[in-house]
CSV table of C-alpha atoms in Angstrom, one decimal:
chain,number,residue,atom,x,y,z
A,4,UNK,CA,3.6,49.5,-43.8
A,5,UNK,CA,0.4,49.1,-42.1
A,6,UNK,CA,-1.4,48.5,-38.6
A,7,UNK,CA,-3.7,45.8,-37.4
A,8,UNK,CA,-4.9,43.9,-34.1
A,9,UNK,CA,-1.2,42.0,-33.8
A,10,UNK,CA,0.7,45.4,-34.5
A,11,UNK,CA,2.9,46.9,-37.1
A,12,UNK,CA,3.4,44.8,-40.4
A,13,UNK,CA,4.8,45.3,-43.6
A,14,UNK,CA,4.1,43.3,-47.1
A,15,UNK,CA,6.9,42.4,-49.6
A,16,UNK,CA,5.2,41.8,-52.8
A,17,UNK,CA,7.7,40.3,-55.6
A,18,UNK,CA,5.8,39.4,-59.2
A,19,UNK,CA,2.3,38.9,-57.2
A,20,UNK,CA,3.8,36.8,-54.6
A,21,UNK,CA,3.3,38.3,-50.8
A,22,UNK,CA,5.4,37.9,-47.7
A,23,UNK,CA,4.0,39.6,-44.5
A,24,UNK,CA,6.7,40.8,-41.7
A,25,UNK,CA,5.5,41.7,-38.5
A,26,UNK,CA,7.9,44.0,-36.2
A,27,UNK,CA,9.1,42.9,-33.6
A,28,UNK,CA,9.5,44.8,-30.6
A,29,UNK,CA,12.8,44.7,-28.6
A,30,UNK,CA,12.8,43.1,-24.6
A,31,UNK,CA,14.2,41.0,-22.3
A,32,UNK,CA,12.7,37.5,-22.2
A,33,UNK,CA,14.1,34.4,-20.5
A,34,UNK,CA,15.6,31.5,-23.2
A,35,UNK,CA,15.3,28.1,-22.2
A,36,UNK,CA,13.0,25.8,-19.9
A,37,UNK,CA,13.5,25.5,-16.7
A,38,UNK,CA,14.5,22.0,-15.3
A,39,UNK,CA,10.8,21.3,-14.3
A,40,UNK,CA,9.5,22.1,-17.5
A,41,UNK,CA,8.5,18.1,-18.5
A,42,UNK,CA,11.0,17.0,-21.4
A,43,UNK,CA,12.7,19.6,-21.0
A,44,UNK,CA,16.7,19.0,-22.0
A,45,UNK,CA,20.4,19.8,-20.9
A,46,UNK,CA,20.7,21.9,-23.7
A,47,UNK,CA,17.9,24.4,-22.9
A,48,UNK,CA,19.5,25.9,-19.4
A,49,UNK,CA,17.5,28.9,-18.9
A,50,UNK,CA,19.2,32.5,-19.4
A,51,UNK,CA,18.1,35.8,-19.8
A,52,UNK,CA,18.1,37.6,-23.0
A,53,UNK,CA,17.9,41.1,-23.5
A,54,UNK,CA,16.8,42.0,-27.4
A,55,UNK,CA,18.0,45.6,-28.0
A,56,UNK,CA,16.7,46.2,-31.4
A,57,UNK,CA,13.5,45.7,-32.8
A,58,UNK,CA,13.4,43.4,-35.8
A,59,UNK,CA,11.1,42.4,-39.0
A,60,UNK,CA,10.1,38.6,-38.8
A,61,UNK,CA,7.9,36.8,-41.3
A,62,UNK,CA,4.6,35.8,-40.6
A,63,UNK,CA,4.9,32.5,-42.0
A,64,UNK,CA,7.4,30.1,-43.1
A,65,UNK,CA,8.5,31.1,-46.7
A,66,UNK,CA,5.9,29.2,-48.9
A,67,UNK,CA,7.2,27.8,-52.3
A,68,UNK,CA,5.1,30.5,-54.2
A,69,UNK,CA,7.6,32.8,-52.9
A,70,UNK,CA,10.6,30.2,-53.6
A,71,UNK,CA,10.0,29.5,-56.8
A,72,UNK,CA,9.5,33.0,-58.0
A,73,UNK,CA,12.8,33.7,-56.7
A,74,UNK,CA,14.8,30.7,-57.8
A,75,UNK,CA,12.7,28.9,-60.7
A,76,UNK,CA,10.3,26.4,-60.5
A,77,UNK,CA,12.6,24.0,-61.2
A,78,UNK,CA,14.9,24.2,-58.6
A,79,UNK,CA,12.0,23.5,-56.5
A,80,UNK,CA,13.0,21.2,-53.8
A,81,UNK,CA,10.1,20.4,-52.1
A,82,UNK,CA,8.4,16.7,-51.3
A,83,UNK,CA,4.9,18.0,-50.6
A,84,UNK,CA,4.0,20.3,-53.9
A,85,UNK,CA,0.3,20.3,-54.3
A,86,UNK,CA,-0.2,24.0,-53.3
A,87,UNK,CA,2.3,26.8,-53.8
A,88,UNK,CA,0.9,27.9,-50.5
A,89,UNK,CA,3.0,25.0,-48.5
A,90,UNK,CA,6.3,26.1,-47.0
A,91,UNK,CA,8.8,25.3,-49.0
A,92,UNK,CA,10.7,22.4,-47.5
A,93,UNK,CA,13.6,19.6,-48.2
A,94,UNK,CA,16.2,22.9,-48.0
A,95,UNK,CA,19.4,23.2,-46.4
A,96,UNK,CA,21.0,25.7,-44.8
A,97,UNK,CA,23.5,26.5,-48.2
A,98,UNK,CA,20.4,26.5,-50.2
A,99,UNK,CA,18.4,29.0,-47.9
A,100,UNK,CA,21.3,31.6,-48.3
A,101,UNK,CA,21.2,31.4,-51.9
A,102,UNK,CA,17.9,32.4,-51.4
A,103,UNK,CA,18.9,34.9,-49.6
A,104,UNK,CA,22.0,36.0,-51.8
A,105,UNK,CA,19.3,36.4,-54.1
A,106,UNK,CA,16.3,38.5,-51.9
A,107,UNK,CA,19.2,41.0,-51.2
A,108,UNK,CA,20.2,41.4,-55.0
A,109,UNK,CA,16.4,42.7,-55.3
A,110,UNK,CA,16.0,44.3,-52.6
A,111,UNK,CA,19.3,45.5,-51.0
A,112,UNK,CA,18.0,48.1,-48.5
A,113,UNK,CA,16.0,45.4,-46.7
A,114,UNK,CA,18.9,43.3,-45.6
A,115,UNK,CA,17.0,39.5,-45.6
A,116,UNK,CA,18.4,37.3,-43.4
A,117,UNK,CA,17.6,34.2,-41.1
A,118,UNK,CA,16.8,35.2,-37.3
A,119,UNK,CA,19.3,34.3,-34.9
A,120,UNK,CA,17.8,31.6,-32.9
A,121,UNK,CA,17.7,34.1,-29.8
A,122,UNK,CA,15.1,36.3,-31.8
A,123,UNK,CA,13.3,33.0,-32.8
A,124,UNK,CA,12.8,32.2,-29.6
A,125,UNK,CA,11.6,35.5,-28.5
A,126,UNK,CA,9.1,35.8,-31.4
A,127,UNK,CA,7.6,32.6,-30.9
A,128,UNK,CA,7.3,33.0,-27.0
A,129,UNK,CA,5.2,36.2,-27.6
A,130,UNK,CA,5.9,36.8,-23.9
A,131,UNK,CA,4.8,33.8,-22.9
A,132,UNK,CA,6.9,31.5,-20.2
A,133,UNK,CA,5.1,28.4,-20.8
A,134,UNK,CA,6.1,25.5,-22.9
A,135,UNK,CA,4.3,26.1,-25.9
A,136,UNK,CA,3.2,29.9,-26.9
A,137,UNK,CA,-0.9,28.7,-26.3
A,138,UNK,CA,-0.3,27.5,-22.9
A,139,UNK,CA,0.6,24.5,-21.2
A,140,UNK,CA,0.2,22.4,-23.7
A,141,UNK,CA,-1.0,21.9,-27.6
A,142,UNK,CA,-3.4,20.0,-29.5
A,143,UNK,CA,-3.3,19.0,-33.4
A,144,UNK,CA,-5.9,21.8,-34.0
A,145,UNK,CA,-3.9,24.2,-32.9
A,146,UNK,CA,0.1,22.7,-34.2
A,147,UNK,CA,0.5,20.9,-37.0
A,148,UNK,CA,2.9,17.5,-35.5
A,149,UNK,CA,2.7,13.9,-34.8
A,150,UNK,CA,-0.1,13.7,-32.4
A,151,UNK,CA,0.5,9.9,-32.0
A,152,UNK,CA,3.1,11.2,-29.6
A,153,UNK,CA,1.7,14.2,-27.3
A,154,UNK,CA,3.3,16.2,-24.8
A,155,UNK,CA,3.1,15.6,-21.2
A,156,UNK,CA,0.4,13.2,-21.0
A,157,UNK,CA,-1.8,14.9,-23.1
A,158,UNK,CA,-4.5,13.2,-25.2
A,159,UNK,CA,-3.5,11.5,-28.6
A,160,UNK,CA,-4.5,13.7,-31.7
A,161,UNK,CA,-4.5,13.5,-35.0
A,162,UNK,CA,-1.0,12.8,-37.3
A,163,UNK,CA,-1.1,14.5,-40.7
A,164,UNK,CA,2.1,12.7,-42.0
A,165,UNK,CA,2.8,16.1,-44.1
A,166,UNK,CA,2.9,19.9,-44.0
A,167,UNK,CA,-0.3,21.9,-44.2
A,168,UNK,CA,-0.4,25.1,-45.9
A,169,UNK,CA,0.9,28.3,-44.1
A,170,UNK,CA,-1.6,30.3,-41.9
A,171,UNK,CA,-3.8,27.8,-41.7
A,172,UNK,CA,-3.2,26.9,-38.1
A,173,UNK,CA,-3.9,29.6,-35.4
A,174,UNK,CA,-1.3,32.4,-34.7
A,175,UNK,CA,0.5,33.0,-32.0
A,176,UNK,CA,-0.3,36.3,-29.7
A,177,UNK,CA,2.0,38.6,-32.3
A,178,UNK,CA,0.5,37.3,-35.3
A,179,UNK,CA,3.1,34.7,-36.4
A,180,UNK,CA,1.5,31.9,-37.8
A,181,UNK,CA,2.7,27.9,-37.3
A,182,UNK,CA,6.2,28.7,-35.1
A,183,UNK,CA,5.1,25.4,-33.5
A,184,UNK,CA,5.3,22.7,-35.8
A,185,UNK,CA,4.8,22.5,-39.5
A,186,UNK,CA,8.6,22.3,-40.5
A,187,UNK,CA,12.0,22.9,-38.6
A,188,UNK,CA,13.2,26.5,-39.4
A,189,UNK,CA,17.0,27.0,-39.8
A,190,UNK,CA,18.3,30.3,-37.6
A,191,UNK,CA,21.1,31.8,-38.8
A,192,UNK,CA,23.8,30.6,-35.4
A,193,UNK,CA,26.3,27.7,-35.1
A,194,UNK,CA,24.6,25.3,-33.3
A,195,UNK,CA,26.1,25.6,-28.9
A,196,UNK,CA,25.8,22.6,-27.2
A,197,UNK,CA,24.7,24.2,-24.0
A,198,UNK,CA,23.6,27.7,-22.7
A,199,UNK,CA,25.5,29.7,-20.7
A,200,UNK,CA,23.5,30.5,-17.4
A,201,UNK,CA,24.6,34.3,-17.4
A,202,UNK,CA,22.4,37.1,-19.1
A,203,UNK,CA,23.5,38.0,-22.6
A,204,UNK,CA,22.6,41.0,-24.7
A,205,UNK,CA,22.5,40.1,-28.7
A,206,UNK,CA,23.4,36.8,-28.6
A,207,UNK,CA,24.8,35.2,-32.4
A,208,UNK,CA,25.6,31.8,-31.3
A,209,UNK,CA,30.0,31.0,-31.3
A,210,UNK,CA,31.8,32.2,-34.3
A,211,UNK,CA,32.0,28.7,-36.0
A,212,UNK,CA,30.7,25.1,-35.3
A,213,UNK,CA,29.8,21.8,-37.3
A,214,UNK,CA,26.2,22.0,-37.3
A,215,UNK,CA,23.0,25.1,-37.4
A,216,UNK,CA,20.6,25.7,-35.3
A,217,UNK,CA,16.7,24.5,-36.4
A,218,UNK,CA,13.9,25.8,-34.1
A,219,UNK,CA,10.3,24.6,-34.0
A,220,UNK,CA,10.0,21.2,-34.3
A,221,UNK,CA,7.5,19.6,-37.7
A,222,UNK,CA,4.9,17.9,-38.7
A,223,UNK,CA,6.6,14.4,-38.1
A,224,UNK,CA,7.9,15.4,-34.5
A,225,UNK,CA,6.3,14.3,-30.6
A,226,UNK,CA,4.9,17.0,-28.8
A,227,UNK,CA,7.6,17.8,-26.6
A,228,UNK,CA,10.0,18.3,-29.7
A,229,UNK,CA,8.0,21.2,-30.8
A,230,UNK,CA,8.1,23.6,-27.6
A,231,UNK,CA,9.4,26.6,-27.6
A,232,UNK,CA,12.7,26.0,-26.0
A,233,UNK,CA,13.4,23.2,-27.7
A,234,UNK,CA,16.6,22.9,-29.8
A,235,UNK,CA,17.6,21.1,-32.8
A,236,UNK,CA,20.7,20.7,-35.3
A,237,UNK,CA,21.7,19.9,-38.6
A,238,UNK,CA,24.9,20.6,-41.2
A,239,UNK,CA,24.2,23.3,-43.3
A,240,UNK,CA,24.1,20.7,-46.0
A,241,UNK,CA,21.6,18.6,-44.7
A,242,UNK,CA,18.1,18.4,-45.9
A,243,UNK,CA,14.6,17.2,-44.8
A,244,UNK,CA,11.4,16.9,-46.0
A,245,UNK,CA,10.3,18.7,-42.7
A,246,UNK,CA,13.1,21.5,-42.8
A,247,UNK,CA,12.2,24.8,-44.1
A,248,UNK,CA,13.1,28.1,-42.9
A,249,UNK,CA,11.3,32.1,-42.1
A,250,UNK,CA,13.5,35.4,-43.1
A,251,UNK,CA,13.5,38.3,-41.0
A,252,UNK,CA,14.8,41.9,-42.2
A,253,UNK,CA,17.2,44.3,-41.0
């Protein structure tokens, strides 16, 4: 463990590959979006969420480097493989569970898993209430998204057409990289079409369902679809070249 300008961190080192985890303190926040937020959706009903326990969240999406040392190079599903520091992608929710099972065999005391949808948005927002953790709008210098389709009347910008290495764009105020854009990130929850308006504590989503939750947007989606509140869904067997994941512990 250590401490820097973002707070407490802990490094997991396995076969020379390091993944840093940030301590996310417990707290209360408004999940979802205001109806007045440009491009907000009916499935983003704003409601109060209390997270009563802190948790460790990876400061980046899982890299191909970490995936390979755990699962084997022959099992790297990613489309973009020119450097091992790119996020692993083209990966299903079920495949992520296999990876997590392997990590938990190696480190049973860490209780590796995916974040809940509420934990993900809380960490993405990092105490902000704007559409993005960077403010009211974003640029491609901050976020890897399709700059041909900017948010809320913003200026057009770069469309990279692919992933970028993790930690190559600015972190949010809590030291978490690429929470917006680059790759979609699987959450542990089953997808719920609409939130309740009532306040909730430590929500974990429905008991069952058809789709799993994806958050964060990707390099292939537009500015409005990388907002903190934006929600996406896919079946747990679905794989796409802009879907990855981020780990949490505990």
